[in-house]
């Protein structure tokens, strides 16, 4: 195993089996070595990454050059140019076959330091999906002392990588310290460093500080599943209790706190037992009618959504949802389709 592949597996393991940080195939990690960047392949779960699976390898310099020089003009054109550059940068394995398609977030990984971790931490999303986002971010900066940049909501892909690069350019041009952590509105968090242990330290400290700032004592609910005869059900009562508490209907789930929700919820929820869809919500139980891997992604996403919603509501604040226009764009993206196709 090469040193870099060993590095990315070791880094990824620190964040695996943590449904409070990663839901479904979300989030990604990368490690740079010389002119190569090893990065999580699109559509894989953290624990599915092995020496042979779920890792891509790209030449990161052309991708980084693109983002440092590109002008954001037309969403569609920018997205297409980026995909072409990333496609061309994918390396061949020693047996001549191509490495799998890299994460749709390859752009921001390419412009950041040697070790990069991006998660959908529910703790950071308590700030990122909060109507008091900016005020809470200021408190977090004060308590951690980290160089934190707050990025407004943009569609994952070109838009996000572009804004991360712009933050680096802005800091340099103004003689400021390089941002160490990026909080992404309605999305998650990115940390990077040239030192292996630093990234984990940033992310752990931030989660702890957010829990302190918001006075959160309770543990994160279990997101495990129990097998039924022909379906799956949650091992914990948390999700059904929340659904009852907020009298959740279809409209409740159409309010979007973060992009992955649309991938898993849209058109998949029914409240009618006689016609179960992927997510069937009865009066006392939720059941998932699909393969285990997909049921787990759905359940982790549902648990995160309800946890963030409920915690923000109990803090005398209001959640901040994403607009319909942003959501349509996410559903039409080709990379997102690619990711969706892995569940079929
Ligand atoms: Zn993400």
PDB file of C-alpha atoms and ligand atoms in Angstrom, residues 26-28 105 108 118-120 156 160 184 187-188 260 339, ligand 1:
ATOM      1  CA  UNK A  26     -21.841  12.257   2.239  1.00  0.00           C
ATOM      2  CA  UNK A  27     -18.586  13.889   3.280  1.00  0.00           C
ATOM      3  CA  UNK A  28     -15.112  13.260   1.901  1.00  0.00           C
ATOM      4  CA  UNK A 105     -16.167  18.249  -4.097  1.00  0.00           C
ATOM      5  CA  UNK A 108     -12.038  22.549  -2.899  1.00  0.00           C
ATOM      6  CA  UNK A 118     -15.281  17.548   4.872  1.00  0.00           C
ATOM      7  CA  UNK A 119     -18.141  16.278   7.022  1.00  0.00           C
ATOM      8  CA  UNK A 120     -21.849  16.976   7.447  1.00  0.00           C
ATOM      9  CA  UNK A 156     -22.275  21.572  -3.959  1.00  0.00           C
ATOM     10  CA  UNK A 160     -18.792  25.688  -3.283  1.00  0.00           C
ATOM     11  CA  UNK A 184     -20.808  25.848   5.032  1.00  0.00           C
ATOM     12  CA  UNK A 187     -24.307  21.899   4.380  1.00  0.00           C
ATOM     13  CA  UNK A 188     -21.403  21.088   6.738  1.00  0.00           C
ATOM     14  CA  UNK A 260     -28.775  15.449   0.824  1.00  0.00           C
ATOM     15  CA  UNK A 339     -24.236   9.568  -6.983  1.00  0.00           C
TER      16      UNK A 339
HETATM   17 ZN1  LIG B   1     -20.910  17.849   1.474  1.00  0.00          ZN
END
